[in-house]
Coordinates of C-alpha atoms in Angstrom, one line a residue:
X17 CA -84.3 -24.1 -9.2
X18 CA -86.3 -24.6 -12.4
X19 CA -83.1 -26.0 -14.1
X20 CA -82.4 -28.4 -11.2
X21 CA -86.0 -29.7 -11.5
X22 CA -85.8 -30.1 -15.3
X23 CA -82.5 -32.0 -14.9
X24 CA -83.9 -34.4 -12.3
X25 CA -86.9 -35.0 -14.6
X26 CA -84.6 -36.1 -17.5
X27 CA -82.4 -38.1 -15.2
X28 CA -85.2 -39.8 -13.8
X29 CA -86.5 -40.9 -17.3
X30 CA -83.0 -42.0 -18.2
X31 CA -83.2 -44.5 -15.2
X32 CA -86.8 -45.7 -16.0
X33 CA -85.8 -46.9 -19.5
X34 CA -82.4 -48.2 -18.7
X35 CA -83.5 -51.8 -19.1
X36 CA -85.5 -51.4 -22.2
X37 CA -84.7 -53.6 -25.2
X38 CA -86.3 -52.9 -28.5
X39 CA -88.3 -55.6 -30.2
X40 CA -86.6 -56.7 -33.4
X41 CA -88.9 -58.6 -35.8
X42 CA -88.6 -58.5 -39.5
X43 CA -91.7 -56.9 -40.8
X44 CA -93.3 -57.9 -44.2
X45 CA -92.5 -54.6 -45.8
X46 CA -88.9 -55.1 -45.2
X47 CA -88.7 -58.0 -47.5
X48 CA -91.3 -57.2 -50.2
X49 CA -89.8 -56.0 -53.5
X50 CA -86.2 -56.9 -52.5
X51 CA -84.0 -57.3 -55.6
X52 CA -81.0 -59.7 -55.9
X53 CA -77.6 -58.4 -56.8
X54 CA -77.5 -57.8 -60.7
X55 CA -74.2 -59.9 -61.0
X56 CA -75.6 -62.9 -59.2
X57 CA -73.1 -65.4 -57.5
X58 CA -69.6 -64.7 -58.2
X59 CA -68.4 -67.9 -56.5
X60 CA -65.7 -69.9 -58.1
X61 CA -61.9 -70.3 -58.0
X62 CA -58.9 -68.4 -59.1
X63 CA -55.9 -70.3 -60.6
X64 CA -52.5 -68.7 -60.0
X65 CA -49.3 -70.0 -61.7
X66 CA -46.3 -68.7 -59.7
X67 CA -43.6 -68.2 -62.4
X68 CA -40.9 -68.2 -59.8
X69 CA -41.3 -71.8 -58.9
X70 CA -43.7 -73.1 -61.6
X71 CA -46.2 -74.2 -59.0
X72 CA -49.9 -73.8 -59.4
X73 CA -52.4 -72.7 -56.8
X74 CA -56.1 -72.8 -56.5
X75 CA -57.7 -69.9 -54.4
X76 CA -61.4 -70.1 -53.6
X77 CA -63.6 -67.0 -54.7
X78 CA -66.6 -66.4 -52.4
X79 CA -70.0 -65.7 -53.7
X80 CA -69.5 -61.7 -53.2
X81 CA -66.3 -61.9 -55.4
X82 CA -63.8 -61.9 -52.6
X83 CA -60.8 -63.9 -51.9
X84 CA -59.1 -64.4 -48.5
X85 CA -55.7 -62.8 -48.4
X86 CA -54.6 -65.6 -46.0
X87 CA -54.9 -68.0 -48.9
X88 CA -52.2 -66.2 -50.7
X89 CA -49.7 -66.9 -47.8
X90 CA -49.2 -70.5 -49.1
X91 CA -47.7 -69.0 -52.3
X92 CA -44.1 -69.1 -51.4
X93 CA -40.6 -69.8 -52.9
X94 CA -39.3 -71.7 -49.9
X95 CA -38.8 -71.8 -46.1
X96 CA -37.2 -68.4 -45.8
X97 CA -40.2 -66.9 -47.9
X98 CA -43.1 -66.2 -45.6
X99 CA -45.6 -66.1 -48.5
X100 CA -47.3 -63.4 -50.5
X101 CA -48.8 -60.3 -48.7
X102 CA -51.1 -57.8 -50.3
X103 CA -49.5 -54.3 -50.4
X104 CA -52.4 -52.0 -50.4
X105 CA -51.6 -48.4 -49.2
X106 CA -54.9 -46.7 -48.1
X107 CA -56.8 -49.9 -48.5
X108 CA -57.8 -49.2 -52.2
X109 CA -59.0 -52.8 -52.8
X110 CA -59.1 -54.4 -49.3
X111 CA -62.3 -55.5 -47.7
X112 CA -61.5 -56.1 -43.9
X113 CA -65.1 -56.8 -43.1
X114 CA -68.4 -58.1 -44.7
X115 CA -71.1 -55.6 -44.0
X116 CA -74.9 -55.4 -44.9
X117 CA -75.3 -51.8 -43.7
X118 CA -74.7 -49.7 -46.7
X119 CA -73.8 -50.0 -50.5
X120 CA -72.0 -47.6 -52.6
X121 CA -71.4 -47.8 -56.4
X122 CA -69.2 -44.8 -57.0
X123 CA -69.3 -45.0 -60.8
X124 CA -73.0 -44.9 -61.0
X125 CA -73.4 -42.4 -57.9
X126 CA -75.4 -44.9 -56.0
X127 CA -75.8 -44.9 -52.2
X128 CA -78.2 -47.2 -50.3
X129 CA -78.9 -47.9 -46.7
X130 CA -79.8 -51.5 -46.1
X131 CA -80.9 -51.6 -49.7
X132 CA -83.0 -48.4 -49.6
X133 CA -81.8 -45.5 -52.0
X134 CA -80.6 -42.5 -50.1
X135 CA -82.8 -40.3 -52.2
X136 CA -85.9 -42.1 -51.1
X137 CA -85.0 -42.1 -47.3
X138 CA -84.1 -38.3 -47.4
X139 CA -87.4 -37.5 -49.1
X140 CA -89.7 -39.6 -47.0
X141 CA -88.1 -40.8 -43.7
X142 CA -86.7 -39.2 -40.5
X143 CA -83.3 -39.4 -39.1
X144 CA -84.3 -41.6 -36.0
X145 CA -86.2 -44.0 -38.3
X146 CA -83.2 -44.2 -40.5
X147 CA -80.9 -44.7 -37.5
X148 CA -83.2 -47.6 -36.4
X149 CA -82.8 -48.9 -40.0
X150 CA -79.1 -49.1 -40.2
X151 CA -78.5 -50.2 -36.6
X152 CA -81.2 -53.0 -36.3
X153 CA -81.4 -53.8 -40.2
X154 CA -85.0 -53.1 -40.9
X155 CA -87.5 -50.2 -40.8
X156 CA -89.4 -50.1 -37.7
X157 CA -93.2 -50.5 -37.2
X158 CA -95.1 -47.6 -35.8
X159 CA -94.8 -49.0 -32.2
X160 CA -91.1 -49.9 -32.6
X161 CA -90.5 -46.3 -33.9
X162 CA -92.3 -44.8 -31.0
X163 CA -90.4 -46.9 -28.4
X164 CA -87.2 -46.1 -30.2
X165 CA -87.7 -42.3 -30.3
X166 CA -88.9 -42.4 -26.6
X167 CA -85.8 -44.3 -25.5
X168 CA -83.4 -42.1 -27.4
X169 CA -85.1 -38.9 -26.0
X170 CA -84.9 -40.2 -22.4
X171 CA -81.4 -40.9 -22.6
X172 CA -80.5 -37.3 -23.6
X173 CA -79.2 -36.4 -20.0
X174 CA -75.5 -35.7 -20.1
X175 CA -73.6 -36.3 -16.8
X176 CA -73.0 -33.0 -15.1
X177 CA -69.4 -33.9 -14.6
X178 CA -69.1 -34.1 -18.5
X179 CA -70.7 -30.7 -18.9
X180 CA -68.3 -29.3 -16.3
X181 CA -65.3 -30.8 -18.4
X182 CA -66.7 -29.1 -21.5
X183 CA -67.0 -25.8 -19.7
X184 CA -63.4 -26.1 -18.5
X185 CA -62.1 -26.3 -22.1
X186 CA -60.6 -23.4 -23.8
X187 CA -63.2 -21.0 -25.1
X188 CA -61.4 -20.7 -28.4
X189 CA -61.2 -24.6 -29.0
X190 CA -62.9 -25.9 -32.1
X191 CA -66.4 -27.3 -31.2
X192 CA -65.5 -30.5 -33.1
X193 CA -62.5 -31.2 -30.9
X194 CA -64.5 -30.5 -27.8
X195 CA -67.2 -33.0 -29.0
X196 CA -64.7 -35.7 -29.8
X197 CA -63.1 -35.3 -26.4
X198 CA -66.4 -35.4 -24.4
X199 CA -67.5 -38.4 -26.4
X200 CA -64.4 -40.4 -25.3
X201 CA -64.7 -39.2 -21.7
X202 CA -68.4 -40.6 -21.5
X203 CA -66.6 -44.0 -20.9
X204 CA -65.5 -42.6 -17.5
X205 CA -69.2 -42.0 -16.4
X206 CA -70.4 -45.4 -17.7
X207 CA -67.9 -48.1 -16.2
X208 CA -70.8 -50.6 -16.4
X209 CA -70.2 -50.8 -20.2
X210 CA -66.5 -51.1 -20.1
X211 CA -65.2 -54.6 -21.1
X212 CA -62.0 -54.1 -19.2
X213 CA -64.0 -53.7 -16.0
X214 CA -67.1 -55.9 -16.6
X215 CA -65.5 -58.7 -18.7
X216 CA -65.3 -59.4 -22.4
X217 CA -68.7 -60.9 -22.6
X218 CA -70.5 -57.7 -21.4
X219 CA -71.7 -56.7 -24.9
X220 CA -73.2 -60.2 -25.5
X221 CA -76.3 -58.8 -23.4
X222 CA -78.8 -57.1 -25.8
X223 CA -80.0 -54.9 -22.9
X224 CA -76.4 -53.6 -22.4
X225 CA -75.9 -53.0 -26.2
X226 CA -79.1 -51.1 -26.5
X227 CA -78.5 -49.0 -23.4
X228 CA -75.3 -47.9 -24.9
X229 CA -76.9 -47.1 -28.2
X230 CA -79.6 -45.0 -26.5
X231 CA -77.1 -43.2 -24.4
X232 CA -74.8 -42.2 -27.3
X233 CA -77.6 -41.2 -29.7
X234 CA -79.5 -39.4 -27.0
X235 CA -76.5 -37.5 -25.6
X236 CA -74.8 -36.6 -28.9
X237 CA -76.9 -33.6 -29.6
X238 CA -76.6 -32.3 -26.0
X239 CA -72.8 -32.6 -26.2
X240 CA -72.6 -31.0 -29.6
X241 CA -74.7 -28.0 -28.5
X242 CA -72.6 -27.8 -25.2
X243 CA -69.5 -27.7 -27.4
X244 CA -71.0 -25.0 -29.7
X245 CA -72.1 -22.9 -26.9
X246 CA -68.7 -23.2 -25.1
X247 CA -67.0 -21.3 -28.0
X248 CA -69.6 -18.6 -27.6
X249 CA -68.8 -18.4 -23.8
X250 CA -72.3 -19.7 -23.0
X251 CA -73.4 -22.3 -20.5
X252 CA -75.0 -25.7 -21.7
X253 CA -78.7 -25.7 -22.4
X254 CA -80.8 -28.8 -21.3
X255 CA -83.0 -30.6 -24.0
X256 CA -86.8 -30.5 -23.7
X257 CA -89.0 -33.7 -23.8
X258 CA -91.5 -32.2 -26.1
X259 CA -89.2 -31.7 -29.0
X260 CA -88.0 -33.8 -31.8
X261 CA -84.3 -35.0 -32.2
X262 CA -83.2 -32.1 -34.6
X263 CA -85.6 -29.6 -32.9
X264 CA -83.9 -30.1 -29.7
X265 CA -80.5 -29.5 -31.2
X266 CA -81.7 -26.3 -32.7
X267 CA -83.3 -25.3 -29.5
X268 CA -80.1 -26.0 -27.3
X269 CA -77.9 -24.2 -29.8
X270 CA -80.2 -21.1 -30.3
X271 CA -82.7 -20.6 -27.4
X272 CA -80.1 -19.2 -24.9
X273 CA -82.1 -21.2 -22.3
X274 CA -85.5 -19.4 -23.2
X275 CA -87.8 -22.4 -22.8
X276 CA -90.5 -20.7 -24.9
X277 CA -88.1 -20.6 -28.0
X278 CA -89.6 -22.6 -30.8
X279 CA -87.3 -23.8 -33.5
X280 CA -88.6 -23.4 -37.1
X281 CA -90.0 -26.8 -38.0
X282 CA -88.9 -26.4 -41.7
X283 CA -85.4 -25.8 -40.6
X284 CA -85.7 -28.9 -38.4
X285 CA -86.9 -31.0 -41.2
X286 CA -84.0 -29.7 -43.2
X287 CA -81.5 -30.6 -40.5
X288 CA -83.1 -34.0 -40.1
X289 CA -82.5 -34.7 -43.8
X290 CA -78.9 -33.6 -43.6
X291 CA -78.6 -36.1 -40.8
X292 CA -80.0 -38.8 -42.9
X293 CA -77.4 -38.0 -45.7
X294 CA -74.4 -38.1 -43.4
X295 CA -75.2 -40.9 -41.0
X296 CA -73.6 -43.8 -43.0
X297 CA -71.0 -44.1 -45.7
X298 CA -69.6 -47.5 -45.7
X299 CA -66.1 -48.3 -44.7
X300 CA -64.7 -44.8 -44.8
X301 CA -61.8 -43.5 -42.7
X302 CA -63.6 -42.8 -39.5
X303 CA -65.9 -45.8 -39.6
X304 CA -62.8 -48.0 -40.2
X305 CA -61.3 -46.4 -37.1
X306 CA -64.5 -47.3 -35.1
X307 CA -64.4 -50.9 -36.2
X308 CA -60.4 -51.1 -35.7
X309 CA -60.9 -49.9 -32.3
X310 CA -63.8 -52.2 -31.5
X311 CA -61.9 -55.1 -32.6
X312 CA -59.7 -54.8 -29.5
X313 CA -62.6 -55.2 -27.2
X314 CA -62.6 -51.5 -26.1
X315 CA -65.6 -49.8 -24.6
X316 CA -68.1 -48.5 -27.3
X317 CA -67.5 -44.7 -26.1
X318 CA -63.7 -44.9 -26.8
X319 CA -64.4 -46.6 -30.2
X320 CA -66.9 -43.8 -31.1
X321 CA -64.7 -41.0 -29.8
X322 CA -61.8 -42.3 -31.8
X323 CA -63.8 -42.5 -34.9
X324 CA -65.2 -38.9 -34.5
X325 CA -61.6 -37.8 -34.0
X326 CA -60.8 -39.0 -37.4
X327 CA -63.4 -36.6 -38.9
X328 CA -60.9 -33.7 -37.9
X329 CA -58.6 -34.7 -40.9
X330 CA -58.7 -32.3 -43.8
X331 CA -59.0 -35.4 -46.2
X332 CA -62.0 -36.6 -44.3
X333 CA -64.6 -34.7 -42.3
X334 CA -62.3 -31.7 -42.1
X335 CA -63.0 -31.0 -45.7
X336 CA -66.4 -29.6 -44.5
X337 CA -64.6 -26.6 -43.0
X338 CA -62.3 -26.2 -46.0
X339 CA -65.1 -25.3 -48.2
X340 CA -66.5 -22.1 -46.7
X341 CA -62.7 -21.0 -46.2
X342 CA -62.1 -21.5 -49.9
X343 CA -65.2 -19.5 -50.9
X344 CA -64.3 -16.7 -48.6
X345 CA -60.8 -16.5 -50.2
X346 CA -62.4 -16.4 -53.7
X347 CA -64.5 -13.5 -52.4
X348 CA -66.8 -12.7 -55.4
X349 CA -68.1 -14.2 -58.6
X350 CA -65.9 -12.2 -60.8
X351 CA -62.9 -13.9 -59.2
X352 CA -64.1 -17.4 -60.0
X353 CA -62.2 -17.6 -63.6
X354 CA -59.0 -16.6 -62.1
X355 CA -59.4 -19.1 -59.4
X356 CA -60.3 -22.0 -61.7
X357 CA -57.2 -21.2 -63.8
X358 CA -55.0 -21.3 -60.5
X359 CA -56.6 -24.7 -59.7
X360 CA -55.7 -26.1 -63.1
X361 CA -52.2 -24.8 -62.8
X362 CA -52.0 -26.6 -59.4
X363 CA -51.5 -23.4 -57.4
X364 CA -54.9 -23.6 -55.6
X365 CA -56.9 -26.5 -54.3
X366 CA -60.7 -27.0 -55.1
X367 CA -62.1 -28.2 -52.0
X368 CA -65.6 -29.9 -52.1
X369 CA -65.1 -31.5 -55.5
X370 CA -63.9 -35.1 -56.2
X371 CA -64.3 -38.0 -54.2
X372 CA -62.3 -41.3 -53.3
X373 CA -65.3 -43.4 -54.1
X374 CA -67.7 -41.4 -56.4
X375 CA -66.6 -40.9 -59.9
X376 CA -70.0 -39.5 -60.8
X377 CA -72.1 -36.7 -58.9
X378 CA -72.3 -37.5 -55.2
X379 CA -76.0 -38.4 -54.8
X380 CA -76.1 -36.6 -51.3
X381 CA -74.7 -33.5 -52.8
X382 CA -77.8 -33.3 -55.2
X383 CA -80.2 -33.5 -52.2
X384 CA -78.1 -31.0 -50.2
X385 CA -78.0 -28.4 -53.0
X386 CA -81.9 -28.5 -52.9
X387 CA -81.8 -28.1 -49.2
X388 CA -79.5 -25.2 -49.3
X389 CA -82.0 -23.4 -51.6
X390 CA -84.8 -24.2 -49.2
X391 CA -83.0 -22.9 -46.0
X392 CA -82.1 -19.7 -47.7
X393 CA -85.6 -19.2 -48.9
X394 CA -86.4 -19.2 -45.1
X395 CA -83.4 -17.3 -43.6
X396 CA -82.3 -15.2 -46.5
X397 CA -79.6 -15.6 -49.2
X398 CA -75.9 -16.1 -48.0
X399 CA -73.4 -14.5 -50.4
X400 CA -71.1 -17.7 -49.9
X401 CA -74.0 -19.9 -51.2
X402 CA -74.5 -17.9 -54.4
X403 CA -70.8 -18.0 -54.8
X404 CA -70.7 -21.8 -54.3
X405 CA -73.5 -22.3 -57.0
X406 CA -71.5 -20.0 -59.5
X407 CA -68.3 -21.9 -58.8
X408 CA -70.1 -25.2 -59.2
X409 CA -71.5 -24.1 -62.6
X410 CA -68.1 -22.9 -63.9
X411 CA -66.4 -26.1 -62.8
X412 CA -68.9 -28.4 -64.3
X413 CA -68.7 -26.6 -67.6
X414 CA -64.9 -26.8 -67.7
X415 CA -63.6 -29.8 -69.7
X416 CA -60.6 -30.1 -67.2
X417 CA -62.9 -31.0 -64.2
X418 CA -65.4 -33.1 -66.3
X419 CA -62.6 -35.2 -67.8
X420 CA -61.1 -35.8 -64.3
X421 CA -64.7 -36.6 -63.0
X422 CA -64.4 -34.0 -60.5
X423 CA -67.9 -33.4 -59.3
X424 CA -69.2 -31.7 -56.2
X425 CA -69.3 -34.1 -53.2
X426 CA -71.3 -33.9 -49.9
X427 CA -68.7 -31.5 -48.3
X428 CA -69.5 -28.8 -50.8
X429 CA -72.9 -28.2 -49.5
X430 CA -72.7 -29.2 -45.9
X431 CA -71.1 -27.7 -42.8
X432 CA -70.8 -30.0 -35.8
X433 CA -73.9 -31.7 -37.5
X434 CA -71.7 -34.0 -39.4
X435 CA -70.5 -35.8 -36.2
X436 CA -73.9 -36.2 -34.5
X437 CA -75.5 -37.8 -37.5
X438 CA -72.5 -40.1 -38.4
X439 CA -72.6 -41.5 -34.8
X440 CA -75.5 -43.7 -35.9
X441 CA -73.4 -45.3 -38.5
X442 CA -70.5 -45.9 -36.2
X443 CA -73.0 -47.5 -33.9
X444 CA -74.4 -49.9 -36.5
X445 CA -70.9 -51.1 -37.4
X446 CA -70.1 -51.6 -33.7
X447 CA -73.1 -53.7 -33.4
X448 CA -72.6 -55.6 -36.5
X449 CA -69.0 -56.4 -35.6
X450 CA -70.1 -57.8 -32.2
X451 CA -72.1 -60.4 -34.0
X452 CA -69.6 -61.1 -36.9
X453 CA -68.0 -64.6 -36.3
X454 CA -65.1 -63.4 -38.5
X455 CA -64.3 -60.5 -36.2
X456 CA -60.7 -60.5 -35.0
X457 CA -58.5 -58.0 -33.5
X458 CA -57.3 -55.8 -36.5
X459 CA -53.6 -56.3 -36.9
X460 CA -52.4 -55.5 -40.4
X461 CA -49.2 -56.8 -41.8
X462 CA -46.4 -54.7 -43.2
X463 CA -43.9 -54.9 -45.9
X464 CA -40.6 -54.3 -44.2
X465 CA -38.1 -52.1 -46.1
X466 CA -35.5 -51.5 -43.3
X467 CA -32.1 -52.8 -42.7
X468 CA -32.0 -56.5 -42.5
X469 CA -29.6 -57.1 -39.6
X470 CA -26.9 -55.4 -37.6
X471 CA -25.2 -55.6 -34.3
X472 CA -25.2 -53.2 -31.5
X473 CA -22.0 -51.2 -30.8
X474 CA -21.3 -49.0 -27.5
X475 CA -21.5 -45.2 -28.2
X476 CA -17.7 -44.8 -27.7
X477 CA -17.1 -47.4 -30.5
X478 CA -19.6 -45.8 -32.7
X479 CA -17.9 -42.3 -32.2
X480 CA -14.7 -43.8 -33.2
X481 CA -16.2 -45.3 -36.4
X482 CA -17.6 -42.0 -37.4
X483 CA -14.1 -40.1 -37.0

């Protein structure tokens, strides 16, 4: 009966704030001390001479140093030539969007959210405050932050049908896969937010947008905890209204339903900082997936679920799971030299080192390393962490890794929290794309390399040809 009463209380609160829209004014502290880009305006033009035809073309360069690939389509040798396409596997130098959410300079090891260095936010802010920042563009006032935290908290109720779905999944399923499936399935419980049912203009309403943001951020920890508990054969635990965002996640995962259980506030703060470090990282694989899906006009739950699914790949979020597996295989500090040599001989892979963007020390990894030390001063040392520290020291003193700029990345020091925190980044990009006049359905071109033309022959004729 107590569980039923608690659930009804959360559901009631959920309904009470369903029409809430957050005030969004630019506060003075959001503009003071703002610096202009060091390079200034890069606007100009690019002159291209096509040596195939001798023709000369002028291509405009925007202030941010970009050119529109569509402008290159006019460079053609004749009517049968459809114009130049940019061949860019993996999008190594393609910007499909303009975004003001985060900035990365991989060479210098810089990461900023809306202009704020990640180190400052990790030191002084909270996850929900940073989530507000990246979603709405500015740090909130005290009143805005209180309203925001309340709205997210009061939308933490997960539909019972979704909890039943989680409980019906295989007990040996990875919690991450359970989380991704559940996030996508949320669209089934919120048809009022589906453009396919409500019309393409449904997200033009600030109330509708904010409601989905509250729902997804509020329910993500509840879903993550339920997915984690499912693998342990335990029923889901409901969140408490008197706990913070990360305290609630720790409570739901560890309390076993004991309402008197109190998460360690120091560990809650560490988790909060980890969430800040993970919540946004520019146009990475999963964020690009979110914007790609959203460009079709799909509901936000499907877009977020698809993005979270991309994190399963071992080249993206799946790398988080690869690090502890690698450390377990190494076993002891004494085995590190042999492992290092096998990596250099390309017989083994060094997980958690190197990054597609960073050619310097990942700034998030520095913070995470300090957090790891803090956590283990509270809960005791973990042999794998000591092994990780020794491996890092060995790798960073080896010319082979230094020369190749293989520094520890964020995966080396972090371990279902990744998904919960990254949800805020996905939502910020979803919201930004809705307001971007340049947003179009993403439909990349291809460079066709197949057979140019052939004509169909019946199977009997084909068999005679083969003989």
